[in-house]
Structure formats: C-alpha cells, structure tokens
mmCIF file of C-alpha atoms and ligand atoms in Angstrom:
data_model
loop_
_atom_site.group_PDB
_atom_site.id
_atom_site.type_symbol
_atom_site.label_atom_id
_atom_site.label_comp_id
_atom_site.label_asym_id
_atom_site.label_seq_id
_atom_site.Cartn_x
_atom_site.Cartn_y
_atom_site.Cartn_z
ATOM 1 C CA UNK W 1 -39.325 42.027 -39.922
ATOM 2 C CA UNK W 2 -36.254 43.964 -40.884
ATOM 3 C CA UNK W 3 -34.391 41.721 -43.323
ATOM 4 C CA UNK W 4 -30.626 42.144 -43.116
ATOM 5 C CA UNK W 5 -28.828 42.222 -46.451
ATOM 6 C CA UNK W 6 -25.566 40.284 -46.420
ATOM 7 C CA UNK W 7 -23.007 42.488 -48.159
ATOM 8 C CA UNK W 8 -20.832 40.040 -50.088
ATOM 9 C CA UNK W 9 -18.854 42.832 -51.697
ATOM 10 C CA UNK W 10 -17.665 44.238 -48.401
ATOM 11 C CA UNK W 11 -16.970 40.783 -46.891
ATOM 12 C CA UNK W 12 -14.948 39.887 -50.012
ATOM 13 C CA UNK W 13 -12.958 43.150 -49.664
ATOM 14 C CA UNK W 14 -12.262 42.316 -46.031
ATOM 15 C CA UNK W 15 -10.893 38.903 -47.099
ATOM 16 C CA UNK W 16 -8.741 40.447 -49.838
ATOM 17 C CA UNK W 17 -7.252 42.888 -47.302
ATOM 18 C CA UNK W 18 -6.361 39.967 -45.013
ATOM 19 C CA UNK W 19 -4.821 38.143 -47.975
ATOM 20 C CA UNK W 20 -2.637 41.157 -48.836
ATOM 21 C CA UNK W 21 -1.065 40.861 -45.402
ATOM 22 C CA UNK W 22 -0.618 37.106 -45.763
ATOM 23 C CA UNK W 23 1.024 37.597 -49.174
ATOM 24 C CA UNK W 24 3.398 40.170 -47.676
ATOM 25 C CA UNK W 25 4.360 37.668 -44.985
ATOM 26 C CA UNK W 26 4.944 34.934 -47.558
ATOM 27 C CA UNK W 27 7.070 37.324 -49.638
ATOM 28 C CA UNK W 28 9.213 38.064 -46.618
ATOM 29 C CA UNK W 29 9.884 34.307 -46.491
ATOM 30 C CA UNK W 30 10.884 34.339 -50.180
ATOM 31 C CA UNK W 31 7.582 33.012 -51.519
ATOM 32 C CA UNK W 32 5.545 35.031 -54.026
ATOM 33 C CA UNK W 33 2.262 33.213 -54.637
ATOM 34 C CA UNK W 34 1.603 32.745 -58.369
ATOM 35 C CA UNK W 35 -1.588 31.841 -60.223
ATOM 36 C CA UNK W 36 -1.544 30.539 -63.808
ATOM 37 C CA UNK W 37 -4.769 30.966 -65.751
ATOM 38 C CA UNK W 38 -5.389 29.124 -69.008
ATOM 39 C CA UNK W 39 -8.072 30.453 -71.322
ATOM 40 C CA UNK W 40 -8.833 28.668 -74.586
ATOM 41 C CA UNK W 41 -10.955 30.437 -77.196
ATOM 42 C CA UNK W 42 -12.863 33.687 -77.371
ATOM 43 C CA UNK W 43 -15.768 33.272 -74.921
ATOM 44 C CA UNK W 44 -16.494 36.915 -73.895
ATOM 45 C CA UNK W 45 -17.772 36.005 -70.404
ATOM 46 C CA UNK W 46 -14.663 33.889 -69.769
ATOM 47 C CA UNK W 47 -12.452 36.787 -70.877
ATOM 48 C CA UNK W 48 -14.099 39.062 -68.304
ATOM 49 C CA UNK W 49 -13.673 36.426 -65.550
ATOM 50 C CA UNK W 50 -10.000 35.948 -66.439
ATOM 51 C CA UNK W 51 -9.321 39.674 -66.461
ATOM 52 C CA UNK W 52 -11.016 40.046 -63.033
ATOM 53 C CA UNK W 53 -8.854 37.237 -61.678
ATOM 54 C CA UNK W 54 -5.696 38.963 -62.945
ATOM 55 C CA UNK W 55 -6.757 42.236 -61.301
ATOM 56 C CA UNK W 56 -7.450 40.456 -58.000
ATOM 57 C CA UNK W 57 -3.981 38.845 -58.113
ATOM 58 C CA UNK W 58 -2.347 42.228 -58.668
ATOM 59 C CA UNK W 59 -4.376 43.761 -55.858
ATOM 60 C CA UNK W 60 -3.287 41.250 -53.255
ATOM 61 C CA UNK W 61 0.340 41.251 -54.465
ATOM 62 C CA UNK W 62 0.377 37.861 -56.209
ATOM 63 C CA UNK W 63 1.926 37.054 -59.561
ATOM 64 C CA UNK W 64 -0.394 36.016 -62.360
ATOM 65 C CA UNK W 65 0.621 34.101 -65.460
ATOM 66 C CA UNK W 66 -1.837 34.214 -68.287
ATOM 67 C CA UNK W 67 -2.090 31.756 -71.197
ATOM 68 C CA UNK W 68 -4.671 32.895 -73.749
ATOM 69 C CA UNK W 69 -4.780 30.246 -76.467
ATOM 70 C CA UNK W 70 -6.702 30.162 -79.739
ATOM 71 C CA UNK W 71 -9.885 28.046 -79.921
ATOM 72 C CA UNK W 72 -8.226 25.555 -82.280
ATOM 73 C CA UNK W 73 -5.508 24.622 -79.733
ATOM 74 C CA UNK W 74 -5.367 20.838 -79.403
ATOM 75 C CA UNK W 75 -6.201 18.997 -76.204
ATOM 76 C CA UNK W 76 -2.630 17.662 -76.118
ATOM 77 C CA UNK W 77 -1.189 21.182 -76.184
ATOM 78 C CA UNK W 78 -3.334 22.133 -73.189
ATOM 79 C CA UNK W 79 -2.379 18.934 -71.330
ATOM 80 C CA UNK W 80 1.319 19.615 -72.031
ATOM 81 C CA UNK W 81 0.984 23.185 -70.791
ATOM 82 C CA UNK W 82 -0.681 21.984 -67.565
ATOM 83 C CA UNK W 83 2.148 19.498 -67.074
ATOM 84 C CA UNK W 84 4.766 22.248 -67.494
ATOM 85 C CA UNK W 85 2.908 24.448 -64.985
ATOM 86 C CA UNK W 86 2.643 21.539 -62.545
ATOM 87 C CA UNK W 87 6.465 21.474 -62.496
ATOM 88 C CA UNK W 88 6.962 25.257 -62.370
ATOM 89 C CA UNK W 89 7.845 26.298 -58.813
ATOM 90 C CA UNK W 90 6.743 29.918 -59.442
ATOM 91 C CA UNK W 91 3.206 28.694 -60.094
ATOM 92 C CA UNK W 92 1.277 27.630 -56.987
ATOM 93 C CA UNK W 93 -2.209 27.574 -58.476
ATOM 94 C CA UNK W 94 -3.475 26.507 -61.903
ATOM 95 C CA UNK W 95 -6.883 27.434 -63.179
ATOM 96 C CA UNK W 96 -8.309 26.291 -66.494
ATOM 97 C CA UNK W 97 -11.200 28.580 -67.369
ATOM 98 C CA UNK W 98 -14.286 26.508 -68.196
ATOM 99 C CA UNK W 99 -16.038 25.821 -70.472
ATOM 100 C CA UNK W 100 -13.330 24.502 -72.794
ATOM 101 C CA UNK W 101 -14.011 24.199 -76.530
ATOM 102 C CA UNK W 102 -16.075 21.128 -77.443
ATOM 103 C CA UNK W 103 -13.157 19.144 -78.903
ATOM 104 C CA UNK W 104 -11.569 18.894 -75.451
ATOM 105 C CA UNK W 105 -12.401 16.548 -72.602
ATOM 106 C CA UNK W 106 -12.701 18.891 -69.593
ATOM 107 C CA UNK W 107 -12.423 16.048 -67.110
ATOM 108 C CA UNK W 108 -9.160 14.874 -68.670
ATOM 109 C CA UNK W 109 -7.693 18.382 -68.393
ATOM 110 C CA UNK W 110 -8.823 18.784 -64.762
ATOM 111 C CA UNK W 111 -7.321 15.382 -63.900
ATOM 112 C CA UNK W 112 -3.965 16.562 -65.249
ATOM 113 C CA UNK W 113 -3.719 19.470 -62.765
ATOM 114 C CA UNK W 114 -1.579 18.601 -59.731
ATOM 115 C CA UNK W 115 -4.122 18.352 -56.869
ATOM 116 C CA UNK W 116 -2.086 20.712 -54.656
ATOM 117 C CA UNK W 117 -2.263 23.368 -57.421
ATOM 118 C CA UNK W 118 -5.965 22.776 -58.215
ATOM 119 C CA UNK W 119 -7.217 26.105 -56.837
ATOM 120 C CA UNK W 120 -10.684 25.575 -58.363
ATOM 121 C CA UNK W 121 -11.052 22.444 -56.207
ATOM 122 C CA UNK W 122 -12.424 20.403 -59.126
ATOM 123 C CA UNK W 123 -9.841 17.565 -59.135
ATOM 124 C CA UNK W 124 -11.397 14.270 -57.937
ATOM 125 C CA UNK W 125 -8.714 14.063 -55.224
ATOM 126 C CA UNK W 126 -9.873 17.384 -53.731
ATOM 127 C CA UNK W 127 -13.543 16.469 -54.175
ATOM 128 C CA UNK W 128 -12.889 13.143 -52.422
ATOM 129 C CA UNK W 129 -10.948 14.864 -49.613
ATOM 130 C CA UNK W 130 -13.918 17.135 -49.003
ATOM 131 C CA UNK W 131 -16.329 14.214 -48.811
ATOM 132 C CA UNK W 132 -14.276 12.274 -46.246
ATOM 133 C CA UNK W 133 -13.182 15.309 -44.242
ATOM 134 C CA UNK W 134 -9.519 15.460 -45.249
ATOM 135 C CA UNK W 135 -7.621 18.673 -45.989
ATOM 136 C CA UNK W 136 -7.700 19.783 -49.595
ATOM 137 C CA UNK W 137 -8.562 22.721 -51.820
ATOM 138 C CA UNK W 138 -12.306 23.434 -51.720
ATOM 139 C CA UNK W 139 -14.113 24.872 -54.734
ATOM 140 C CA UNK W 140 -14.493 28.608 -54.506
ATOM 141 C CA UNK W 141 -18.223 29.397 -54.725
ATOM 142 C CA UNK W 142 -19.231 26.807 -52.084
ATOM 143 C CA UNK W 143 -16.372 27.943 -49.832
ATOM 144 C CA UNK W 144 -17.595 31.525 -50.348
ATOM 145 C CA UNK W 145 -21.109 30.585 -49.187
ATOM 146 C CA UNK W 146 -19.763 29.157 -45.911
ATOM 147 C CA UNK W 147 -17.478 32.151 -45.363
ATOM 148 C CA UNK W 148 -20.422 34.552 -45.896
ATOM 149 C CA UNK W 149 -22.438 32.703 -43.258
ATOM 150 C CA UNK W 150 -19.549 32.607 -40.794
ATOM 151 C CA UNK W 151 -18.644 36.253 -41.197
ATOM 152 C CA UNK W 152 -22.312 37.227 -40.797
ATOM 153 C CA UNK W 153 -22.344 35.313 -37.481
ATOM 154 C CA UNK W 154 -24.979 32.887 -38.699
ATOM 155 C CA UNK W 155 -24.823 29.634 -36.768
ATOM 156 C CA UNK W 156 -24.947 26.497 -38.950
ATOM 157 C CA UNK W 157 -24.619 23.796 -36.312
ATOM 158 C CA UNK W 158 -27.886 21.910 -35.849
ATOM 159 C CA UNK W 159 -29.726 24.091 -38.380
ATOM 160 C CA UNK W 160 -31.788 22.605 -41.176
ATOM 161 C CA UNK W 161 -30.132 23.721 -44.424
ATOM 162 C CA UNK W 162 -31.991 23.103 -47.659
ATOM 163 C CA UNK W 163 -29.792 23.258 -50.755
ATOM 164 C CA UNK W 164 -31.681 23.556 -54.033
ATOM 165 C CA UNK W 165 -29.419 22.139 -56.752
ATOM 166 C CA UNK W 166 -27.033 19.170 -56.830
ATOM 167 C CA UNK W 167 -24.395 20.224 -59.363
ATOM 168 C CA UNK W 168 -20.780 19.175 -58.925
ATOM 169 C CA UNK W 169 -19.604 22.764 -58.782
ATOM 170 C CA UNK W 170 -22.138 24.212 -56.327
ATOM 171 C CA UNK W 171 -24.949 22.058 -54.889
ATOM 172 C CA UNK W 172 -22.984 18.961 -53.863
ATOM 173 C CA UNK W 173 -19.863 20.670 -52.435
ATOM 174 C CA UNK W 174 -21.883 23.301 -50.556
ATOM 175 C CA UNK W 175 -23.962 20.488 -49.012
ATOM 176 C CA UNK W 176 -20.810 18.675 -47.856
ATOM 177 C CA UNK W 177 -19.413 21.886 -46.388
ATOM 178 C CA UNK W 178 -22.646 22.550 -44.491
ATOM 179 C CA UNK W 179 -22.495 19.000 -43.162
ATOM 180 C CA UNK W 180 -18.916 19.674 -42.058
ATOM 181 C CA UNK W 181 -20.307 22.647 -40.102
ATOM 182 C CA UNK W 182 -22.723 20.226 -38.369
ATOM 183 C CA UNK W 183 -25.871 21.379 -40.140
ATOM 184 C CA UNK W 184 -28.685 18.972 -41.022
ATOM 185 C CA UNK W 185 -28.702 19.072 -44.800
ATOM 186 C CA UNK W 186 -31.414 18.318 -47.344
ATOM 187 C CA UNK W 187 -30.440 18.402 -51.018
ATOM 188 C CA UNK W 188 -33.232 19.111 -53.527
ATOM 189 C CA UNK W 189 -33.160 18.842 -57.309
ATOM 190 C CA UNK W 190 -35.440 18.708 -60.327
ATOM 191 C CA UNK W 191 -36.989 15.372 -59.253
ATOM 192 C CA UNK W 192 -37.718 16.457 -55.667
ATOM 193 C CA UNK W 193 -41.400 16.005 -54.821
ATOM 194 C CA UNK W 194 -43.153 18.895 -53.130
ATOM 195 C CA UNK W 195 -40.147 21.188 -52.977
ATOM 196 C CA UNK W 196 -42.218 23.860 -51.246
ATOM 197 C CA UNK W 197 -42.916 21.720 -48.181
ATOM 198 C CA UNK W 198 -39.184 20.952 -47.886
ATOM 199 C CA UNK W 199 -38.290 24.637 -48.271
ATOM 200 C CA UNK W 200 -40.810 25.591 -45.568
ATOM 201 C CA UNK W 201 -38.743 23.578 -43.059
ATOM 202 C CA UNK W 202 -35.490 25.362 -43.850
ATOM 203 C CA UNK W 203 -33.582 27.533 -41.389
ATOM 204 C CA UNK W 204 -31.063 28.264 -44.150
ATOM 205 C CA UNK W 205 -31.762 28.019 -47.895
ATOM 206 C CA UNK W 206 -28.982 27.876 -50.482
ATOM 207 C CA UNK W 207 -30.389 28.356 -53.978
ATOM 208 C CA UNK W 208 -28.244 27.069 -56.877
ATOM 209 C CA UNK W 209 -30.851 26.220 -59.483
ATOM 210 C CA UNK W 210 -30.023 28.384 -62.485
ATOM 211 C CA UNK W 211 -33.647 29.582 -62.894
ATOM 212 C CA UNK W 212 -34.281 33.335 -62.444
ATOM 213 C CA UNK W 213 -36.240 34.198 -59.256
ATOM 214 C CA UNK W 214 -37.200 30.539 -58.721
ATOM 215 C CA UNK W 215 -37.436 30.608 -54.904
ATOM 216 C CA UNK W 216 -40.267 32.888 -53.696
ATOM 217 C CA UNK W 217 -40.849 34.316 -50.250
ATOM 218 C CA UNK W 218 -44.175 32.445 -50.017
ATOM 219 C CA UNK W 219 -42.230 29.119 -50.040
ATOM 220 C CA UNK W 220 -40.215 30.063 -46.935
ATOM 221 C CA UNK W 221 -40.790 30.263 -43.209
ATOM 222 C CA UNK W 222 -40.161 33.491 -41.409
ATOM 223 C CA UNK W 223 -36.659 34.232 -40.113
ATOM 224 C CA UNK W 224 -35.014 31.988 -42.709
ATOM 225 C CA UNK W 225 -31.512 32.850 -43.976
ATOM 226 C CA UNK W 226 -31.400 32.957 -47.780
ATOM 227 C CA UNK W 227 -28.183 32.521 -49.762
ATOM 228 C CA UNK W 228 -28.660 33.073 -53.472
ATOM 229 C CA UNK W 229 -25.907 31.564 -55.643
ATOM 230 C CA UNK W 230 -27.716 32.172 -58.947
ATOM 231 C CA UNK W 231 -26.485 34.512 -61.646
ATOM 232 C CA UNK W 232 -29.135 34.990 -64.340
ATOM 233 C CA UNK W 233 -30.651 37.668 -66.531
ATOM 234 C CA UNK W 234 -34.305 38.514 -66.012
ATOM 235 C CA UNK W 235 -36.825 39.292 -68.763
ATOM 236 C CA UNK W 236 -35.414 42.834 -69.023
ATOM 237 C CA UNK W 237 -31.823 41.628 -69.282
ATOM 238 C CA UNK W 238 -31.100 42.737 -65.705
ATOM 239 C CA UNK W 239 -28.850 40.587 -63.510
ATOM 240 C CA UNK W 240 -30.840 38.540 -60.990
ATOM 241 C CA UNK W 241 -30.478 35.492 -58.769
ATOM 242 C CA UNK W 242 -32.318 32.215 -58.303
ATOM 243 C CA UNK W 243 -34.327 33.872 -55.525
ATOM 244 C CA UNK W 244 -37.107 36.400 -55.927
ATOM 245 C CA UNK W 245 -35.419 38.966 -53.673
ATOM 246 C CA UNK W 246 -38.371 41.356 -53.275
ATOM 247 C CA UNK W 247 -40.788 38.676 -52.079
ATOM 248 C CA UNK W 248 -38.289 37.480 -49.440
ATOM 249 C CA UNK W 249 -37.704 40.810 -47.754
ATOM 250 C CA UNK W 250 -39.659 40.930 -44.488
ATOM 251 C CA UNK W 251 -39.705 37.116 -44.387
ATOM 252 C CA UNK W 252 -35.990 36.298 -44.286
ATOM 253 C CA UNK W 253 -33.815 37.374 -41.369
ATOM 254 C CA UNK W 254 -30.833 37.632 -43.773
ATOM 255 C CA UNK W 255 -30.531 37.516 -47.552
ATOM 256 C CA UNK W 256 -27.747 37.882 -50.129
ATOM 257 C CA UNK W 257 -28.402 40.239 -53.048
ATOM 258 C CA UNK W 258 -27.535 39.548 -56.701
ATOM 259 C CA UNK W 259 -25.249 41.150 -57.695
ATOM 260 C CA UNK W 260 -23.126 41.823 -54.594
ATOM 261 C CA UNK W 261 -23.730 38.643 -52.587
ATOM 262 C CA UNK W 262 -22.095 35.300 -53.369
ATOM 263 C CA UNK W 263 -20.532 36.522 -56.655
ATOM 264 C CA UNK W 264 -17.692 38.630 -55.185
ATOM 265 C CA UNK W 265 -16.909 35.841 -52.696
ATOM 266 C CA UNK W 266 -15.977 33.385 -55.451
ATOM 267 C CA UNK W 267 -12.956 35.396 -56.547
ATOM 268 C CA UNK W 268 -11.929 36.172 -52.946
ATOM 269 C CA UNK W 269 -11.962 32.439 -52.149
ATOM 270 C CA UNK W 270 -9.960 31.719 -55.308
ATOM 271 C CA UNK W 271 -7.288 34.124 -54.053
ATOM 272 C CA UNK W 272 -7.498 32.461 -50.650
ATOM 273 C CA UNK W 273 -6.903 29.045 -52.249
ATOM 274 C CA UNK W 274 -3.858 30.392 -54.134
ATOM 275 C CA UNK W 275 -2.342 31.783 -50.941
ATOM 276 C CA UNK W 276 -3.057 28.508 -49.127
ATOM 277 C CA UNK W 277 -1.525 26.518 -51.971
ATOM 278 C CA UNK W 278 1.579 28.740 -51.951
ATOM 279 C CA UNK W 279 1.951 28.453 -48.181
ATOM 280 C CA UNK W 280 1.664 24.668 -48.418
ATOM 281 C CA UNK W 281 4.084 24.305 -51.330
ATOM 282 C CA UNK W 282 6.516 26.977 -50.064
ATOM 283 C CA UNK W 283 10.073 27.055 -51.198
ATOM 284 C CA UNK W 284 9.904 29.357 -54.212
ATOM 285 C CA UNK W 285 12.079 32.462 -54.286
ATOM 286 C CA UNK W 286 10.943 35.776 -55.749
HETATM 287 P P1 NDP G 301 -26.617 23.438 -62.881
HETATM 288 O O1 NDP G 301 -27.507 23.747 -64.029
HETATM 289 O O2 NDP G 301 -25.405 22.607 -63.081
HETATM 290 O O3 NDP G 301 -27.499 22.762 -61.722
HETATM 291 C C1 NDP G 301 -28.787 23.212 -61.421
HETATM 292 C C2 NDP G 301 -29.393 22.334 -60.368
HETATM 293 O O4 NDP G 301 -30.721 22.794 -60.109
HETATM 294 C C3 NDP G 301 -29.511 20.856 -60.813
HETATM 295 O O5 NDP G 301 -29.088 20.014 -59.776
HETATM 296 C C4 NDP G 301 -30.989 20.686 -61.105
HETATM 297 O O6 NDP G 301 -31.518 19.411 -60.804
HETATM 298 C C5 NDP G 301 -31.616 21.703 -60.150
HETATM 299 N N1 NDP G 301 -32.929 22.114 -60.640
HETATM 300 C C6 NDP G 301 -33.263 22.497 -61.896
HETATM 301 N N2 NDP G 301 -34.575 22.764 -61.961
HETATM 302 C C7 NDP G 301 -35.083 22.532 -60.731
HETATM 303 C C8 NDP G 301 -36.393 22.588 -60.187
HETATM 304 N N3 NDP G 301 -37.438 22.944 -60.904
HETATM 305 N N4 NDP G 301 -36.554 22.261 -58.888
HETATM 306 C C9 NDP G 301 -35.492 21.893 -58.122
HETATM 307 N N5 NDP G 301 -34.227 21.805 -58.598
HETATM 308 C C10 NDP G 301 -34.027 22.118 -59.889
HETATM 309 O O7 NDP G 301 -26.231 24.870 -62.255
HETATM 310 P P2 NDP G 301 -24.973 25.306 -61.337
HETATM 311 O O8 NDP G 301 -25.004 24.573 -60.056
HETATM 312 O O9 NDP G 301 -23.758 25.311 -62.146
HETATM 313 O O10 NDP G 301 -25.361 26.832 -61.082
HETATM 314 C C11 NDP G 301 -26.515 27.215 -60.381
HETATM 315 C C12 NDP G 301 -26.639 28.720 -60.402
HETATM 316 O O11 NDP G 301 -25.527 29.296 -59.752
HETATM 317 C C13 NDP G 301 -26.655 29.331 -61.804
HETATM 318 O O12 NDP G 301 -27.516 30.450 -61.784
HETATM 319 C C14 NDP G 301 -25.228 29.773 -62.016
HETATM 320 O O13 NDP G 301 -25.123 30.840 -62.932
HETATM 321 C C15 NDP G 301 -24.849 30.191 -60.626
HETATM 322 N N6 NDP G 301 -23.411 30.123 -60.324
HETATM 323 C C16 NDP G 301 -22.875 31.186 -59.670
HETATM 324 C C17 NDP G 301 -21.555 31.187 -59.313
HETATM 325 C C18 NDP G 301 -21.022 32.351 -58.565
HETATM 326 O O14 NDP G 301 -19.839 32.620 -58.609
HETATM 327 N N7 NDP G 301 -21.862 33.080 -57.810
HETATM 328 C C19 NDP G 301 -20.662 30.086 -59.650
HETATM 329 C C20 NDP G 301 -21.351 28.950 -60.259
HETATM 330 C C21 NDP G 301 -22.669 29.007 -60.591
HETATM 331 P P3 NDP G 301 -31.062 18.066 -61.598
HETATM 332 O O15 NDP G 301 -29.712 17.706 -61.054
HETATM 333 O O16 NDP G 301 -32.113 17.082 -61.242
HETATM 334 O O17 NDP G 301 -31.028 18.441 -63.043
#
C-alpha cells in the first residue's frame, strides 16, 4: 500500500493564509485582533514557543503583546496582570505559557482568564462547553487534529477512533471532538488491558502518549489513519513522535510525520482562536 503522508506544515500554511484575509476584513471594520502572551521565567523551550507565536501573529497581521516576567514574580502579580488584560479592549486573546514556576497554582491563573479570551481553551467553562456541545474556544492541538483530518478528506462519522492518552490537554478534548464528528471513540490509557487488540480495531488512531515510537505498525490493521500528536526525542536526540513511523508505512492509508504533522497545526489553531475571539468580542478600534 502507498501510505499518504499528511503534510501538516502545508495545511497550517493554508490556514494562516485564510486567517490573513479574515484579519484584513476585521481591520476594515476597525478591529485589529490582539494576542497577549505571558511568559514567567527562563524556560528555553517556552521562550521558543512564545517567539514562534509572536512571529505567527505578525504574519497574519495581528497585534501581539508580550509580557516576559522574571521567575520570582508572585502569583498575585500574574493574576493582576491577567485581570488588567481581561479588561483591555485591544487584547482579544490571553495565553499564559505553561508550565508556570512551581510557586504558582496554574489552575488558579487559568481560572482568572476571561473565558472569551481563553485562546488556549483550558478554562473550565470552555472545557465544559466542549463536553456538552456548546460554542466555546477549543484547545489548539486537539482542534488541529480534527482540522488535519477534515482537510485531508478523511471521514470521521461512524469510524472507530482509538485515542491513546487521556490528558486534559490532548487525549480527552480530542476524544470529545471526535465524538462531535460522530465517530465511535475508544479512549485508552496506561491501565488499558490488551491495548493491542483495541488498536487493531481502529479505523483512526490518535497517539498522545508521550513515549517515543510507542505505537508500532504491527499493532494496527491495514488502511488505518494514524495521527501522531507526540513530540519526543529518540535515543539519538532526534525529534520523533509517539508512533514508530517507519513500521506504519505500507500499513496505514494516511499518517502524520513528526515533525511536520500535528505540531504546525497547534499554532495555526491558536491564531484561528484569536481571530474568532476578536470577531466575537468586536468593537475595538485600531
Ligand atoms: P501526558 O503525559 O499528560 O499524558 C499521556 C497519556 O498517555 C496519559 O493519559 C497516560 O495514561 C497515557 N499512557 C502512558 N503510558 C501508556 C501506556 N503504556 N499505554 C497506554 N497509555 C499510556 O501527555 P500529553 O497528553 O500532554 O502529551 C502527549 C504527547 O503529545 C507528548 O509527546 C507531548 O509532547 C505531545 N504534545 C504535542 C503537542 C503538539 O503541539 N503537537 C501539544 C501537547 C502535547 P494515564 O492517564 O493512565 O497516566
């Protein structure tokens, strides 16, 4: 079988192009979407993520407001800053880069973000909206998975989707989104018995385990669609996913690579959430 590689980089570029047009339209109505990013401390990976987010904002014509605070900043100072940004009409999206330093309660900070500005989709109000099918901001990586499937013309309705992982940021929300698309969803985790026999039944596998090359081709049935959310380093320090890519080629009908699959979609969906948030809030002049 000729396995088709799903090109997340090019799908993400396509989305960013569409967003540029939407931002232009919003600007012509006097609304310039703005994203505020709060980074506390010196985590090098977080710094790279924040800088990529700023670049993406610039590219699509949005404003970005950056707050880079020292590691010793108090929780109260961060909460006060979030409150100020909640009130600021130039800011339509607020993102607090996680992880926060250990002396801060992440949940408390997330709860402080106004739900209509919570572009990461982590606020319990947005999580709850997703679970009961109301409108809300959906977290970016799970939304990116669904968008990849849709734009690759992969039907979800009626398909058996097996999600490996049940985290709050990937496994659970992606499962709810698949359910919303009328898939039959099985969620697996570290206590699942006989994972392989569950995986063998899958039409679509979403791997979000955090273990390099965990899902092997031998565990899958032929023609399966494989979406690899994982970002890990292999024994040689090379970037790899939660799926053993090589062993899945010629078994899967479609597969996402790492890097270049789900990764680029996360930032595109973040930009999408900011534009959505701005369009919903409206009313801010340039
Ligand atoms: P977590 O560590 O929070 O969750 C991992 C999940 O995998 C848990 O639910 C855990 O089960 C399950 N698991 C662990 N071991 C096994 C096993 N042997 N068999 C079956 N299930 C198992 O990870 P995240 O969800 O945060 O991230 C998953 C991956 O996705 C990581 O590689 C991460 O780097 C990547 N990621 C990528 C993003 C992107 O932008 N592309 C964004 C976010 C994450 P249990 O609940 O029982 O412990």
